[in-house]
Amino acid sequence: MRTTLDLPDPLFREVKSRAAREGMKLKELIACYIEAGLRSATVPTTGGRGHPEPLPVAIPREAGRAPGQALTNRELQALLEEEDFENYERSVAPTDREPG
């Protein structure tokens, strides 16, 4: 599959240089790096080029769940639907003032 990558110039030069030293094509070396990264058990750091943050986790309201235990997709969907319903109820709630 063909794709386009936008790499910073210094990174591109380093990867291209390493591919030449290894006697590999640039696309082969990048494919090797991607495969190695996907097989890694840890999330790679950005090396100062950004600030990776963990994905947000919804915290349940009930006390029966261990601290830090993530919600299932079904539980998260139920919370989102409940919030949508509450927002809807607020938007159609009668006001204290009568028009006119």
PDB file of C-alpha atoms in Angstrom:
ATOM      1  CA  MET A   1       0.000   0.000   0.000  1.00  0.00           C
ATOM      2  CA  ARG A   2       1.238   3.454  -0.808  1.00  0.00           C
ATOM      3  CA  THR A   3       1.002   6.294   1.709  1.00  0.00           C
ATOM      4  CA  THR A   4       2.568   9.676   2.372  1.00  0.00           C
ATOM      5  CA  LEU A   5       4.460  10.549   5.539  1.00  0.00           C
ATOM      6  CA  ASP A   6       5.344  14.064   6.613  1.00  0.00           C
ATOM      7  CA  LEU A   7       8.591  13.722   8.569  1.00  0.00           C
ATOM      8  CA  PRO A   8      10.676  16.528  10.045  1.00  0.00           C
ATOM      9  CA  ASP A   9      13.783  17.105   7.896  1.00  0.00           C
ATOM     10  CA  PRO A  10      16.315  16.028  10.567  1.00  0.00           C
ATOM     11  CA  LEU A  11      14.416  12.779  11.182  1.00  0.00           C
ATOM     12  CA  PHE A  12      14.146  12.060   7.460  1.00  0.00           C
ATOM     13  CA  ARG A  13      17.897  12.619   6.990  1.00  0.00           C
ATOM     14  CA  GLU A  14      18.693  10.319   9.905  1.00  0.00           C
ATOM     15  CA  VAL A  15      16.426   7.520   8.659  1.00  0.00           C
ATOM     16  CA  LYS A  16      17.668   7.861   5.086  1.00  0.00           C
ATOM     17  CA  SER A  17      21.286   7.793   6.270  1.00  0.00           C
ATOM     18  CA  ARG A  18      20.667   4.719   8.408  1.00  0.00           C
ATOM     19  CA  ALA A  19      18.952   2.934   5.518  1.00  0.00           C
ATOM     20  CA  ALA A  20      21.999   3.621   3.329  1.00  0.00           C
ATOM     21  CA  ARG A  21      24.387   2.334   6.024  1.00  0.00           C
ATOM     22  CA  GLU A  22      22.294  -0.821   6.432  1.00  0.00           C
ATOM     23  CA  GLY A  23      22.081  -1.322   2.661  1.00  0.00           C
ATOM     24  CA  MET A  24      18.287  -1.143   2.777  1.00  0.00           C
ATOM     25  CA  LYS A  25      15.692   0.814   0.895  1.00  0.00           C
ATOM     26  CA  LEU A  26      14.142   3.640   2.884  1.00  0.00           C
ATOM     27  CA  LYS A  27      10.683   2.042   2.704  1.00  0.00           C
ATOM     28  CA  GLU A  28      12.069  -1.283   3.992  1.00  0.00           C
ATOM     29  CA  LEU A  29      13.698   0.353   7.011  1.00  0.00           C
ATOM     30  CA  ILE A  30      10.583   2.379   7.854  1.00  0.00           C
ATOM     31  CA  ALA A  31       8.448  -0.778   7.551  1.00  0.00           C
ATOM     32  CA  CYS A  32      10.833  -2.561   9.961  1.00  0.00           C
ATOM     33  CA  TYR A  33      10.574   0.316  12.443  1.00  0.00           C
ATOM     34  CA  ILE A  34       6.778   0.319  12.255  1.00  0.00           C
ATOM     35  CA  GLU A  35       6.596  -3.458  12.731  1.00  0.00           C
ATOM     36  CA  ALA A  36       8.969  -3.274  15.710  1.00  0.00           C
ATOM     37  CA  GLY A  37       6.905  -0.466  17.213  1.00  0.00           C
ATOM     38  CA  LEU A  38       3.672  -2.399  16.810  1.00  0.00           C
ATOM     39  CA  ARG A  39       5.193  -5.468  18.472  1.00  0.00           C
ATOM     40  CA  SER A  40       6.510  -3.423  21.399  1.00  0.00           C
ATOM     41  CA  ALA A  41       4.578  -3.756  24.646  1.00  0.00           C
ATOM     42  CA  THR A  42       5.096  -0.084  25.506  1.00  0.00           C
ATOM     43  CA  VAL A  43       3.977   3.115  23.863  1.00  0.00           C
ATOM     44  CA  PRO A  44       6.978   4.893  22.325  1.00  0.00           C
ATOM     45  CA  THR A  45       7.947   8.293  23.686  1.00  0.00           C
ATOM     46  CA  THR A  46       8.108  11.270  21.388  1.00  0.00           C
ATOM     47  CA  GLY A  47      11.691  12.152  22.249  1.00  0.00           C
ATOM     48  CA  GLY A  48      10.836  15.733  23.126  1.00  0.00           C
ATOM     49  CA  ARG A  49       8.817  16.364  19.957  1.00  0.00           C
ATOM     50  CA  GLY A  50       5.520  16.345  21.827  1.00  0.00           C
ATOM     51  CA  HIS A  51       3.804  15.360  25.013  1.00  0.00           C
ATOM     52  CA  PRO A  52       2.042  12.013  24.752  1.00  0.00           C
ATOM     53  CA  GLU A  53      -0.737  11.635  27.255  1.00  0.00           C
ATOM     54  CA  PRO A  54      -2.663   8.533  28.208  1.00  0.00           C
ATOM     55  CA  LEU A  55      -6.124   8.136  26.766  1.00  0.00           C
ATOM     56  CA  PRO A  56      -8.855   9.466  29.041  1.00  0.00           C
ATOM     57  CA  VAL A  57     -10.717   6.938  31.142  1.00  0.00           C
ATOM     58  CA  ALA A  58     -14.241   7.504  32.426  1.00  0.00           C
ATOM     59  CA  ILE A  59     -14.460   7.099  36.186  1.00  0.00           C
ATOM     60  CA  PRO A  60     -17.629   5.388  37.410  1.00  0.00           C
ATOM     61  CA  ARG A  61     -19.871   7.036  39.983  1.00  0.00           C
ATOM     62  CA  GLU A  62     -20.626   3.880  41.954  1.00  0.00           C
ATOM     63  CA  ALA A  63     -18.375   2.894  44.833  1.00  0.00           C
ATOM     64  CA  GLY A  64     -18.359  -0.828  44.002  1.00  0.00           C
ATOM     65  CA  ARG A  65     -15.645  -0.495  41.353  1.00  0.00           C
ATOM     66  CA  ALA A  66     -11.928  -0.546  42.119  1.00  0.00           C
ATOM     67  CA  PRO A  67     -10.163   2.820  41.752  1.00  0.00           C
ATOM     68  CA  GLY A  68      -8.791   3.281  38.259  1.00  0.00           C
ATOM     69  CA  GLN A  69     -10.836   0.438  36.766  1.00  0.00           C
ATOM     70  CA  ALA A  70     -12.082   1.523  33.346  1.00  0.00           C
ATOM     71  CA  LEU A  71     -15.681   1.347  32.201  1.00  0.00           C
ATOM     72  CA  THR A  72     -16.757  -1.114  29.571  1.00  0.00           C
ATOM     73  CA  ASN A  73     -18.000   0.260  26.257  1.00  0.00           C
ATOM     74  CA  ARG A  74     -21.574  -0.610  27.261  1.00  0.00           C
ATOM     75  CA  GLU A  75     -21.247   1.245  30.595  1.00  0.00           C
ATOM     76  CA  LEU A  76     -19.684   4.260  28.903  1.00  0.00           C
ATOM     77  CA  GLN A  77     -22.441   4.336  26.262  1.00  0.00           C
ATOM     78  CA  ALA A  78     -25.092   4.205  29.008  1.00  0.00           C
ATOM     79  CA  LEU A  79     -23.479   7.178  30.766  1.00  0.00           C
ATOM     80  CA  LEU A  80     -23.353   9.151  27.526  1.00  0.00           C
ATOM     81  CA  GLU A  81     -27.004   8.390  26.788  1.00  0.00           C
ATOM     82  CA  GLU A  82     -27.991   9.401  30.322  1.00  0.00           C
ATOM     83  CA  GLU A  83     -26.133  12.688  29.926  1.00  0.00           C
ATOM     84  CA  ASP A  84     -27.782  13.328  26.541  1.00  0.00           C
ATOM     85  CA  PHE A  85     -31.210  12.648  28.067  1.00  0.00           C
ATOM     86  CA  GLU A  86     -30.526  15.018  30.983  1.00  0.00           C
ATOM     87  CA  ASN A  87     -29.406  17.733  28.544  1.00  0.00           C
ATOM     88  CA  TYR A  88     -32.542  17.182  26.483  1.00  0.00           C
ATOM     89  CA  GLU A  89     -34.776  17.412  29.561  1.00  0.00           C
ATOM     90  CA  ARG A  90     -33.124  20.699  30.544  1.00  0.00           C
ATOM     91  CA  SER A  91     -33.605  22.114  27.052  1.00  0.00           C
ATOM     92  CA  VAL A  92     -37.351  21.387  26.992  1.00  0.00           C
ATOM     93  CA  ALA A  93     -38.121  22.070  30.673  1.00  0.00           C
ATOM     94  CA  PRO A  94     -40.844  24.669  31.219  1.00  0.00           C
ATOM     95  CA  THR A  95     -39.651  28.053  32.409  1.00  0.00           C
ATOM     96  CA  ASP A  96     -41.046  29.962  35.379  1.00  0.00           C
ATOM     97  CA  ARG A  97     -42.092  32.821  33.119  1.00  0.00           C
ATOM     98  CA  GLU A  98     -45.120  32.695  30.895  1.00  0.00           C
ATOM     99  CA  PRO A  99     -44.595  34.207  27.440  1.00  0.00           C
ATOM    100  CA  GLY A 100     -46.384  37.481  26.727  1.00  0.00           C
TER     101      GLY A 100
END
